[in-house]
Amino acid sequence: MTWTTASISPGQAAADPAAGPLGQLTLHERLDLAARLESRLVEHVLRRANEDAVRRQYEYVDAQVTGVADVGGPGPRDAMVLDGAVDMLVHAGPRGVGGSLVHRLLGDLPPGDGDGTDPAGLVLDDAEHALLEGWRDGGVLGYFIVTDLVDEHAVLHNLEDDLEYSVYTGCSEIRSEALARGLALSGRILPVGAAWIFADTPLVFARGTIVDVVRGVVALLTSTPCPAYRNPRTLARARELVADHHRAFRDLFGDVVVLGTASHVMDCYLRFKDRIGAPAEEFVLLSSLRDERWLPDDAADPDDAAFALVHHPVKGLRLLDSYAQLREVHTAPLEPWKAERLAQVLADPDVPSWVLGLLAERHPDHLDELYGVVLDEPGFVWARDGAEVLRDREPAAVRDEPGLVMASSIMGRVPPPDDEMTDVMPNS
C-alpha cells in the first residue's frame, strides 16, 4: 500500500445533503450509487487502452510495498499491488504526484497524457458528480481497527487520527459478516455525506500481526503529521504547543533566528530543548530537530557560521545549513549568482516558504528586482505578488500544519515482541 499525505477537507464528512441532486435519494441509495461510481472509476482505469500506464504504476507500487506486504503475511501480493496501483491512478495520480482520474473528471486538470487518468468516455450524471466533489481530497487512506458492527456498517477506529468512521459494507466485496471486532485492516474510505464506503476491498490483517500493524502506524506518524491532524482536537493541541515553544524560543534567544557555527547552533538547540522540557506524551518532535548527526565538525572549518535555528509560531523549529547564503541572496546588489541560487531554492521543497517570507520581511530592498528576474516577471511587486509565490510552493494539505508529529493513542500500546496481542488493542 502506498500512502498519501493529503488532509481531509473540513466539509468532506459533513451531514448528509438535504438539497441538490443527492438530496432526492435516500441514504442507502446514495451509498449504493457511490459504490457503483467507485467501481466505474476502477473499470475505466483498467481499460485495455491503459495497460501500459497501469503496468508502470504497478511497478512503482511494487517497489514501495515490501514492508507492508510482510505485515500481512503470505497472501496474494500481486493482487494487492495491482489494487494499490489502480487506487493511486483513481484517487492520487500516477506515482502519487497528482493528476488523478477524480481531479480530471472534476475539471481541476486537463485530460491525462497516456498516464491512465484520461477521463474520455466516462460520463457522470449530476448526482455522481456531486459525490465526486467530496472525493477531491482522496478520502482517508490508513490503518483501522474494527470496533463495532451495526447492520451493514462497520465502525472503524483510525489508528492514525484517533477518529471513528462508520463504513457501509453492503456493496463492497467484503461484507460486514466477514469482519469481526478487533480485526485490523488498511485501505481507502470515501465520504458519502456523514457515512463512508470502501474505495476498494480493504486489506484485512491476521490477528497475530496487530503488533506489526501498530508499529507500521507509528512509523507513518513519525514521517508525516498529516493523518493525525484530521483530528481537530489533535490539531488544536499541536498549535497550542508550538505557540508555547515559540514564546520560549524568543525568550531564550531574543529573536526567532539563531545563527552560528555547527557547534553553537547545536548548543542553542540543546538549551532550547532543555527549556521546553520533555515532550508531552501525545507528540514527538519533527525529525528536523534531530539532525545533529548531519552537522559537520567545527574543526573542519572553525569560521563557518552558515547554520541557523529558525522558529515559526505555527510551523515550529527548523535547522538550516544555508540560511546565511539565503540572507545574502536577499540583500542588494542583485548579482547573477543570486538569481540562480534563488531559482534553485524555489524549486527545492526542503526550504520552507515561511523561511523565505521571513527573509523577505527582514531584507525588503531589492525583492521586486530579484524575484522578477527569477520568475521572468519584470513587473513583479513583492508586496502584491509575494504571498502567492510562497503559497504555491507548498501543498495546501501541509501549509498550515504545526511542526510537530502528533501521536495516535495507539503509540502507547506497542508491547515488547513477546507480549500478547490483546495488550495492544485500543479501547472500544
One Martini backbone bead per residue (centre of mass of N, CA, C, O) as a GRO file, in nm:
protein
  428
    1MET     BB    1   0.098   0.035   0.022
    2THR     BB    2   0.026   0.363  -0.037
    3TRP     BB    3   0.083   0.707   0.080
    4THR     BB    4  -0.086   0.982   0.163
    5THR     BB    5  -0.097   1.353   0.279
    6ALA     BB    6  -0.380   1.435   0.265
    7SER     BB    7  -0.610   1.630   0.389
    8ILE     BB    8  -0.911   1.663   0.505
    9SER     BB    9  -1.174   1.835   0.444
   10PRO     BB   10  -1.402   1.994   0.641
   11GLY     BB   11  -1.667   1.896   0.446
   12GLN     BB   12  -1.638   1.583   0.380
   13ALA     BB   13  -1.808   1.480   0.662
   14ALA     BB   14  -2.079   1.582   0.642
   15ALA     BB   15  -2.382   1.614   0.626
   16ASP     BB   16  -2.638   1.520   0.472
   17PRO     BB   17  -2.787   1.608   0.198
   18ALA     BB   18  -3.088   1.821   0.142
   19ALA     BB   19  -2.981   1.900  -0.142
   20GLY     BB   20  -2.990   1.835  -0.455
   21PRO     BB   21  -2.920   1.543  -0.628
   22LEU     BB   22  -2.894   1.380  -0.344
   23GLY     BB   23  -3.164   1.468  -0.187
   24GLN     BB   24  -3.351   1.244  -0.349
   25LEU     BB   25  -3.194   1.039  -0.181
   26THR     BB   26  -3.128   0.795   0.000
   27LEU     BB   27  -2.881   0.670   0.178
   28HIS     BB   28  -2.868   0.394   0.033
   29GLU     BB   29  -2.866   0.514  -0.251
   30ARG     BB   30  -2.602   0.671  -0.218
   31LEU     BB   31  -2.421   0.433  -0.144
   32ASP     BB   32  -2.471   0.269  -0.400
   33LEU     BB   33  -2.380   0.485  -0.598
   34ALA     BB   34  -2.090   0.511  -0.488
   35ALA     BB   35  -2.004   0.218  -0.539
   36ARG     BB   36  -2.052   0.227  -0.847
   37LEU     BB   37  -1.865   0.461  -0.911
   38GLU     BB   38  -1.603   0.333  -0.816
   39SER     BB   39  -1.617   0.094  -1.016
   40ARG     BB   40  -1.606   0.270  -1.272
   41LEU     BB   41  -1.327   0.392  -1.222
   42VAL     BB   42  -1.172   0.127  -1.222
   43GLU     BB   43  -1.260   0.026  -1.503
   44HIS     BB   44  -1.140   0.265  -1.658
   45VAL     BB   45  -0.841   0.216  -1.581
   46LEU     BB   46  -0.864  -0.104  -1.691
   47ARG     BB   47  -0.836  -0.050  -1.966
   48ARG     BB   48  -0.666  -0.135  -2.243
   49ALA     BB   49  -0.550   0.159  -2.295
   50ASN     BB   50  -0.401   0.137  -1.984
   51GLU     BB   51  -0.181  -0.086  -1.957
   52ASP     BB   52   0.086   0.074  -1.941
   53ALA     BB   53   0.013   0.257  -1.699
   54VAL     BB   54  -0.045   0.028  -1.498
   55ARG     BB   55   0.230  -0.105  -1.513
   56ARG     BB   56   0.396   0.136  -1.408
   57GLN     BB   57   0.242   0.159  -1.140
   58TYR     BB   58   0.299  -0.124  -1.040
   59GLU     BB   59   0.610  -0.098  -1.026
   60TYR     BB   60   0.607   0.127  -0.820
   61VAL     BB   61   0.449  -0.014  -0.592
   62ASP     BB   62   0.626  -0.271  -0.569
   63ALA     BB   63   0.876  -0.094  -0.455
   64GLN     BB   64   0.703   0.007  -0.176
   65VAL     BB   65   0.560  -0.281  -0.028
   66THR     BB   66   0.736  -0.478   0.132
   67GLY     BB   67   0.667  -0.420   0.433
   68VAL     BB   68   0.356  -0.439   0.411
   69ALA     BB   69   0.339  -0.729   0.306
   70ASP     BB   70   0.467  -0.862   0.559
   71VAL     BB   71   0.242  -0.798   0.761
   72GLY     BB   72   0.022  -0.996   0.612
   73GLY     BB   73   0.169  -1.205   0.496
   74PRO     BB   74   0.069  -1.440   0.321
   75GLY     BB   75  -0.037  -1.368  -0.025
   76PRO     BB   76  -0.185  -1.166  -0.280
   77ARG     BB   77   0.033  -0.954  -0.391
   78ASP     BB   78  -0.048  -0.878  -0.680
   79ALA     BB   79  -0.331  -0.776  -0.607
   80MET     BB   80  -0.239  -0.557  -0.409
   81VAL     BB   81  -0.068  -0.394  -0.611
   82LEU     BB   82  -0.290  -0.340  -0.815
   83ASP     BB   83  -0.480  -0.193  -0.626
   84GLY     BB   84  -0.280   0.036  -0.559
   85ALA     BB   85  -0.242   0.140  -0.848
   86VAL     BB   86  -0.538   0.207  -0.911
   87ASP     BB   87  -0.593   0.390  -0.671
   88MET     BB   88  -0.391   0.610  -0.755
   89LEU     BB   89  -0.513   0.682  -1.031
   90VAL     BB   90  -0.789   0.769  -0.912
   91HIS     BB   91  -0.686   0.949  -0.626
   92ALA     BB   92  -0.354   1.046  -0.670
   93GLY     BB   93  -0.190   0.955  -0.904
   94PRO     BB   94   0.086   0.919  -1.059
   95ARG     BB   95   0.303   0.843  -0.814
   96GLY     BB   96   0.153   1.064  -0.625
   97VAL     BB   97   0.155   1.364  -0.809
   98GLY     BB   98  -0.111   1.368  -0.938
   99GLY     BB   99  -0.364   1.350  -1.172
  100SER     BB  100  -0.628   1.227  -1.127
  101LEU     BB  101  -0.925   1.114  -1.227
  102VAL     BB  102  -1.092   1.291  -1.039
  103HIS     BB  103  -0.963   1.566  -1.116
  104ARG     BB  104  -1.038   1.547  -1.419
  105LEU     BB  105  -1.347   1.523  -1.385
  106LEU     BB  106  -1.357   1.811  -1.223
  107GLY     BB  107  -1.147   2.010  -1.389
  108ASP     BB  108  -0.854   2.062  -1.257
  109LEU     BB  109  -0.752   1.906  -1.516
  110PRO     BB  110  -0.634   1.791  -1.783
  111PRO     BB  111  -0.601   1.550  -1.974
  112GLY     BB  112  -0.435   1.276  -1.992
  113ASP     BB  113  -0.097   1.147  -2.106
  114GLY     BB  114  -0.086   0.818  -2.080
  115ASP     BB  115  -0.151   0.775  -1.739
  116GLY     BB  116  -0.466   0.657  -1.692
  117THR     BB  117  -0.653   0.953  -1.643
  118ASP     BB  118  -0.839   0.962  -1.878
  119PRO     BB  119  -1.193   1.056  -1.903
  120ALA     BB  120  -1.266   0.950  -2.164
  121GLY     BB  121  -1.606   0.818  -2.174
  122LEU     BB  122  -1.679   0.938  -1.884
  123VAL     BB  123  -2.009   0.967  -1.764
  124LEU     BB  124  -2.181   1.194  -1.550
  125ASP     BB  125  -2.402   1.268  -1.328
  126ASP     BB  126  -2.502   1.485  -1.091
  127ALA     BB  127  -2.476   1.291  -0.849
  128GLU     BB  128  -2.189   1.188  -0.911
  129HIS     BB  129  -2.052   1.464  -0.908
  130ALA     BB  130  -2.122   1.526  -0.613
  131LEU     BB  131  -1.957   1.293  -0.497
  132LEU     BB  132  -1.680   1.375  -0.622
  133GLU     BB  133  -1.637   1.634  -0.458
  134GLY     BB  134  -1.579   1.460  -0.188
  135TRP     BB  135  -1.305   1.318  -0.343
  136ARG     BB  136  -1.076   1.524  -0.401
  137ASP     BB  137  -0.886   1.435  -0.132
  138GLY     BB  138  -0.917   1.099  -0.108
  139GLY     BB  139  -0.999   1.082   0.168
  140VAL     BB  140  -0.908   0.786   0.361
  141LEU     BB  141  -0.580   0.660   0.431
  142GLY     BB  142  -0.542   0.354   0.632
  143TYR     BB  143  -0.555   0.238   0.959
  144PHE     BB  144  -0.769  -0.012   1.120
  145ILE     BB  145  -1.023  -0.080   1.370
  146VAL     BB  146  -1.265  -0.292   1.464
  147THR     BB  147  -1.533  -0.190   1.698
  148ASP     BB  148  -1.801  -0.231   1.513
  149LEU     BB  149  -2.133  -0.380   1.430
  150VAL     BB  150  -2.395  -0.235   1.209
  151ASP     BB  151  -2.526  -0.412   1.013
  152GLU     BB  152  -2.385  -0.256   0.715
  153HIS     BB  153  -2.172  -0.159   0.937
  154ALA     BB  154  -1.844  -0.036   1.009
  155VAL     BB  155  -1.656   0.047   1.288
  156LEU     BB  156  -1.373   0.263   1.257
  157HIS     BB  157  -1.049   0.291   1.393
  158ASN     BB  158  -0.814   0.529   1.351
  159LEU     BB  159  -0.469   0.505   1.415
  160GLU     BB  160  -0.387   0.810   1.328
  161ASP     BB  161  -0.655   1.006   1.434
  162ASP     BB  162  -0.873   0.892   1.645
  163LEU     BB  163  -1.113   0.818   1.458
  164GLU     BB  164  -1.449   0.749   1.357
  165TYR     BB  165  -1.593   0.519   1.106
  166SER     BB  166  -1.882   0.470   0.907
  167VAL     BB  167  -1.892   0.173   0.709
  168TYR     BB  168  -2.015   0.062   0.420
  169THR     BB  169  -2.069  -0.297   0.311
  170GLY     BB  170  -2.299  -0.379   0.102
  171CYS     BB  171  -2.110  -0.322  -0.189
  172SER     BB  172  -1.877  -0.483  -0.105
  173GLU     BB  173  -1.652  -0.753  -0.097
  174ILE     BB  174  -1.675  -0.684   0.214
  175ARG     BB  175  -1.857  -0.799   0.457
  176SER     BB  176  -1.958  -0.769   0.777
  177GLU     BB  177  -1.942  -1.087   0.833
  178ALA     BB  178  -1.615  -1.082   0.771
  179LEU     BB  179  -1.605  -0.932   1.029
  180ALA     BB  180  -1.437  -0.823   1.340
  181ARG     BB  181  -1.366  -0.749   1.635
  182GLY     BB  182  -1.019  -0.635   1.622
  183LEU     BB  183  -0.961  -0.596   1.341
  184ALA     BB  184  -0.724  -0.531   1.097
  185LEU     BB  185  -0.702  -0.261   0.850
  186SER     BB  186  -0.655  -0.149   0.505
  187GLY     BB  187  -0.742   0.165   0.335
  188ARG     BB  188  -0.992   0.330   0.146
  189ILE     BB  189  -1.211   0.599   0.225
  190LEU     BB  190  -1.535   0.743   0.137
  191PRO     BB  191  -1.747   1.004   0.125
  192VAL     BB  192  -2.115   1.004   0.222
  193GLY     BB  193  -2.143   1.236   0.383
  194ALA     BB  194  -2.157   1.081   0.702
  195ALA     BB  195  -2.056   0.852   0.539
  196TRP     BB  196  -1.894   0.542   0.420
  197ILE     BB  197  -1.667   0.389   0.182
  198PHE     BB  198  -1.507   0.163   0.007
  199ALA     BB  199  -1.289   0.183  -0.256
  200ASP     BB  200  -1.197  -0.103  -0.174
  201THR     BB  201  -1.068  -0.382  -0.084
  202PRO     BB  202  -0.951  -0.445   0.205
  203LEU     BB  203  -0.685  -0.510   0.414
  204VAL     BB  204  -0.667  -0.800   0.612
  205PHE     BB  205  -0.546  -0.881   0.924
  206ALA     BB  206  -0.409  -1.077   1.123
  207ARG     BB  207  -0.415  -1.098   1.458
  208GLY     BB  208  -0.097  -1.161   1.498
  209THR     BB  209  -0.018  -0.860   1.346
  210ILE     BB  210  -0.082  -0.605   1.524
  211VAL     BB  211   0.199  -0.506   1.609
  212ASP     BB  212   0.298  -0.443   1.320
  213VAL     BB  213   0.081  -0.240   1.255
  214VAL     BB  214   0.146  -0.036   1.476
  215ARG     BB  215   0.437   0.017   1.385
  216GLY     BB  216   0.352   0.130   1.111
  217VAL     BB  217   0.202   0.374   1.223
  218VAL     BB  218   0.434   0.504   1.371
  219ALA     BB  219   0.607   0.550   1.119
  220LEU     BB  220   0.407   0.738   0.976
  221LEU     BB  221   0.381   0.960   1.202
  222THR     BB  222   0.700   1.029   1.200
  223SER     BB  223   0.689   1.131   0.883
  224THR     BB  224   0.382   1.245   0.922
  225PRO     BB  225   0.111   1.458   1.040
  226CYS     BB  226  -0.147   1.457   0.865
  227PRO     BB  227  -0.338   1.232   0.974
  228ALA     BB  228  -0.365   1.340   1.270
  229TYR     BB  229  -0.492   1.632   1.164
  230ARG     BB  230  -0.794   1.539   1.131
  231ASN     BB  231  -0.791   1.600   1.428
  232PRO     BB  232  -0.895   1.876   1.597
  233ARG     BB  233  -0.766   1.825   1.875
  234THR     BB  234  -0.480   1.776   1.778
  235LEU     BB  235  -0.439   2.041   1.629
  236ALA     BB  236  -0.482   2.231   1.868
  237ARG     BB  237  -0.257   2.116   2.050
  238ALA     BB  238  -0.021   2.169   1.858
  239ARG     BB  239  -0.053   2.477   1.836
  240GLU     BB  240  -0.014   2.532   2.136
  241LEU     BB  241   0.273   2.415   2.164
  242VAL     BB  242   0.416   2.589   1.948
  243ALA     BB  243   0.354   2.860   2.082
  244ASP     BB  244   0.511   2.801   2.340
  245HIS     BB  245   0.784   2.754   2.200
  246HIS     BB  246   0.809   3.033   2.072
  247ARG     BB  247   0.827   3.191   2.333
  248ALA     BB  248   1.076   3.042   2.442
  249PHE     BB  249   1.271   3.118   2.214
  250ARG     BB  250   1.255   3.427   2.246
  251ASP     BB  251   1.337   3.440   2.544
  252LEU     BB  252   1.619   3.301   2.504
  253PHE     BB  253   1.725   3.475   2.217
  254GLY     BB  254   1.551   3.742   2.110
  255ASP     BB  255   1.466   3.554   1.862
  256VAL     BB  256   1.392   3.349   1.562
  257VAL     BB  257   1.712   3.363   1.516
  258VAL     BB  258   2.004   3.142   1.497
  259LEU     BB  259   2.347   3.197   1.455
  260GLY     BB  260   2.620   2.972   1.340
  261THR     BB  261   2.782   2.727   1.419
  262ALA     BB  262   2.734   2.407   1.469
  263SER     BB  263   2.791   2.409   1.779
  264HIS     BB  264   2.619   2.654   1.852
  265VAL     BB  265   2.348   2.552   1.746
  266MET     BB  266   2.346   2.296   1.915
  267ASP     BB  267   2.351   2.437   2.187
  268CYS     BB  268   2.085   2.591   2.145
  269TYR     BB  269   1.906   2.347   2.107
  270LEU     BB  270   1.956   2.223   2.389
  271ARG     BB  271   1.850   2.467   2.545
  272PHE     BB  272   1.568   2.461   2.429
  273LYS     BB  273   1.493   2.173   2.510
  274ASP     BB  274   1.532   2.230   2.813
  275ARG     BB  275   1.314   2.453   2.837
  276ILE     BB  276   1.055   2.275   2.733
  277GLY     BB  277   1.114   1.993   2.780
  278ALA     BB  278   0.951   1.722   2.778
  279PRO     BB  279   0.758   1.572   2.581
  280ALA     BB  280   0.462   1.512   2.531
  281GLU     BB  281   0.300   1.210   2.487
  282GLU     BB  282   0.135   1.320   2.216
  283PHE     BB  283   0.437   1.396   2.112
  284VAL     BB  284   0.680   1.460   1.856
  285LEU     BB  285   0.951   1.559   1.711
  286LEU     BB  286   1.080   1.652   1.445
  287SER     BB  287   1.342   1.537   1.258
  288SER     BB  288   1.484   1.823   1.226
  289LEU     BB  289   1.569   1.811   1.545
  290ARG     BB  290   1.770   1.539   1.477
  291ASP     BB  291   2.033   1.662   1.289
  292GLU     BB  292   2.315   1.645   1.438
  293ARG     BB  293   2.451   1.415   1.262
  294TRP     BB  294   2.490   1.632   1.009
  295LEU     BB  295   2.688   1.794   1.150
  296PRO     BB  296   2.974   1.940   1.138
  297ASP     BB  297   3.287   1.981   1.226
  298ASP     BB  298   3.443   2.265   1.329
  299ALA     BB  299   3.735   2.178   1.254
  300ALA     BB  300   3.694   2.204   0.942
  301ASP     BB  301   3.542   2.510   0.999
  302PRO     BB  302   3.558   2.753   1.234
  303ASP     BB  303   3.415   2.997   1.039
  304ASP     BB  304   3.146   2.848   1.007
  305ALA     BB  305   2.819   3.043   1.002
  306ALA     BB  306   2.562   2.897   0.830
  307PHE     BB  307   2.385   2.836   1.064
  308ALA     BB  308   2.029   2.766   1.170
  309LEU     BB  309   1.775   2.864   1.391
  310VAL     BB  310   1.418   2.840   1.330
  311HIS     BB  311   1.110   3.000   1.448
  312HIS     BB  312   0.766   2.922   1.424
  313PRO     BB  313   0.442   2.971   1.547
  314VAL     BB  314   0.346   2.700   1.371
  315LYS     BB  315   0.593   2.523   1.235
  316GLY     BB  316   0.843   2.574   1.401
  317LEU     BB  317   1.142   2.399   1.392
  318ARG     BB  318   1.452   2.477   1.210
  319LEU     BB  319   1.731   2.341   1.038
  320LEU     BB  320   1.989   2.533   0.874
  321ASP     BB  321   2.263   2.537   0.614
  322SER     BB  322   2.164   2.826   0.428
  323TYR     BB  323   2.091   3.104   0.554
  324ALA     BB  324   2.327   3.295   0.491
  325GLN     BB  325   2.296   3.278   0.183
  326LEU     BB  326   2.000   3.365   0.168
  327ARG     BB  327   2.051   3.642   0.285
  328GLU     BB  328   2.240   3.737   0.059
  329VAL     BB  329   2.039   3.706  -0.173
  330HIS     BB  330   1.831   3.932  -0.031
  331THR     BB  331   2.061   4.132  -0.093
  332ALA     BB  332   2.215   4.396  -0.193
  333PRO     BB  333   2.310   4.335  -0.484
  334LEU     BB  334   2.234   4.219  -0.791
  335GLU     BB  335   2.334   3.892  -0.888
  336PRO     BB  336   2.348   3.620  -1.082
  337TRP     BB  337   2.383   3.405  -0.847
  338LYS     BB  338   2.126   3.482  -0.689
  339ALA     BB  339   1.912   3.397  -0.893
  340GLU     BB  340   2.007   3.105  -0.923
  341ARG     BB  341   1.974   3.026  -0.625
  342LEU     BB  342   1.673   3.096  -0.592
  343ALA     BB  343   1.569   2.898  -0.805
  344GLN     BB  344   1.659   2.648  -0.647
  345VAL     BB  345   1.492   2.702  -0.391
  346LEU     BB  346   1.205   2.711  -0.523
  347ALA     BB  347   1.255   2.393  -0.614
  348ASP     BB  348   1.291   2.336  -0.297
  349PRO     BB  349   1.104   2.178  -0.045
  350ASP     BB  350   1.315   2.206   0.209
  351VAL     BB  351   1.243   2.509   0.187
  352PRO     BB  352   1.061   2.704   0.355
  353SER     BB  353   0.845   2.958   0.294
  354TRP     BB  354   0.867   3.104   0.574
  355VAL     BB  355   1.168   3.171   0.541
  356LEU     BB  356   1.139   3.352   0.294
  357GLY     BB  357   0.946   3.551   0.434
  358LEU     BB  358   1.145   3.643   0.652
  359LEU     BB  359   1.361   3.754   0.459
  360ALA     BB  360   1.176   3.960   0.318
  361GLU     BB  361   1.112   4.124   0.576
  362ARG     BB  362   1.428   4.190   0.642
  363HIS     BB  363   1.491   4.216   0.302
  364PRO     BB  364   1.324   4.447   0.090
  365ASP     BB  365   1.490   4.619  -0.130
  366HIS     BB  366   1.527   4.373  -0.386
  367LEU     BB  367   1.276   4.186  -0.447
  368ASP     BB  368   1.152   4.267  -0.717
  369GLU     BB  369   1.404   4.215  -0.890
  370LEU     BB  370   1.475   3.929  -0.807
  371TYR     BB  371   1.195   3.785  -0.866
  372GLY     BB  372   1.163   3.891  -1.155
  373VAL     BB  373   1.403   3.730  -1.269
  374VAL     BB  374   1.333   3.440  -1.175
  375LEU     BB  375   1.017   3.464  -1.297
  376ASP     BB  376   0.994   3.645  -1.548
  377GLU     BB  377   0.875   3.937  -1.400
  378PRO     BB  378   0.913   4.268  -1.439
  379GLY     BB  379   0.631   4.350  -1.262
  380PHE     BB  380   0.718   4.262  -0.993
  381VAL     BB  381   0.553   4.264  -0.659
  382TRP     BB  382   0.584   4.167  -0.348
  383ALA     BB  383   0.339   4.299  -0.198
  384ARG     BB  384   0.144   4.155  -0.418
  385ASP     BB  385   0.302   3.853  -0.507
  386GLY     BB  386   0.449   3.693  -0.276
  387ALA     BB  387   0.234   3.514  -0.138
  388GLU     BB  388   0.175   3.335  -0.387
  389VAL     BB  389   0.453   3.212  -0.422
  390LEU     BB  390   0.464   3.071  -0.143
  391ARG     BB  391   0.197   2.910  -0.162
  392ASP     BB  392   0.277   2.740  -0.428
  393ARG     BB  393   0.516   2.567  -0.284
  394GLU     BB  394   0.278   2.443  -0.105
  395PRO     BB  395   0.079   2.227   0.002
  396ALA     BB  396  -0.231   2.257   0.138
  397ALA     BB  397  -0.209   2.016   0.347
  398VAL     BB  398   0.071   2.164   0.497
  399ARG     BB  399   0.062   2.478   0.539
  400ASP     BB  400  -0.089   2.480   0.858
  401GLU     BB  401   0.097   2.284   1.001
  402PRO     BB  402   0.243   2.180   1.259
  403GLY     BB  403   0.584   2.110   1.390
  404LEU     BB  404   0.440   1.824   1.466
  405VAL     BB  405   0.419   1.490   1.577
  406MET     BB  406   0.143   1.321   1.627
  407ALA     BB  407   0.003   1.091   1.846
  408SER     BB  408  -0.141   0.817   1.868
  409SER     BB  409  -0.279   0.612   2.104
  410ILE     BB  410  -0.127   0.357   1.987
  411MET     BB  411   0.174   0.426   2.077
  412GLY     BB  412   0.113   0.316   2.386
  413ARG     BB  413   0.056  -0.008   2.263
  414VAL     BB  414   0.355  -0.119   2.235
  415PRO     BB  415   0.485  -0.413   2.284
  416PRO     BB  416   0.664  -0.646   2.335
  417PRO     BB  417   0.713  -0.909   2.121
  418ASP     BB  418   0.596  -1.132   2.355
  419ASP     BB  419   0.332  -1.016   2.370
  420GLU     BB  420   0.008  -0.987   2.366
  421MET     BB  421  -0.227  -0.866   2.158
  422THR     BB  422  -0.437  -0.756   2.374
  423ASP     BB  423  -0.244  -0.525   2.486
  424VAL     BB  424  -0.297  -0.333   2.202
  425MET     BB  425  -0.583  -0.278   2.222
  426PRO     BB  426  -0.819  -0.068   2.177
  427ASN     BB  427  -1.063   0.100   2.303
  428SER     BB  428  -1.418   0.070   2.264
   0.00000   0.00000   0.00000
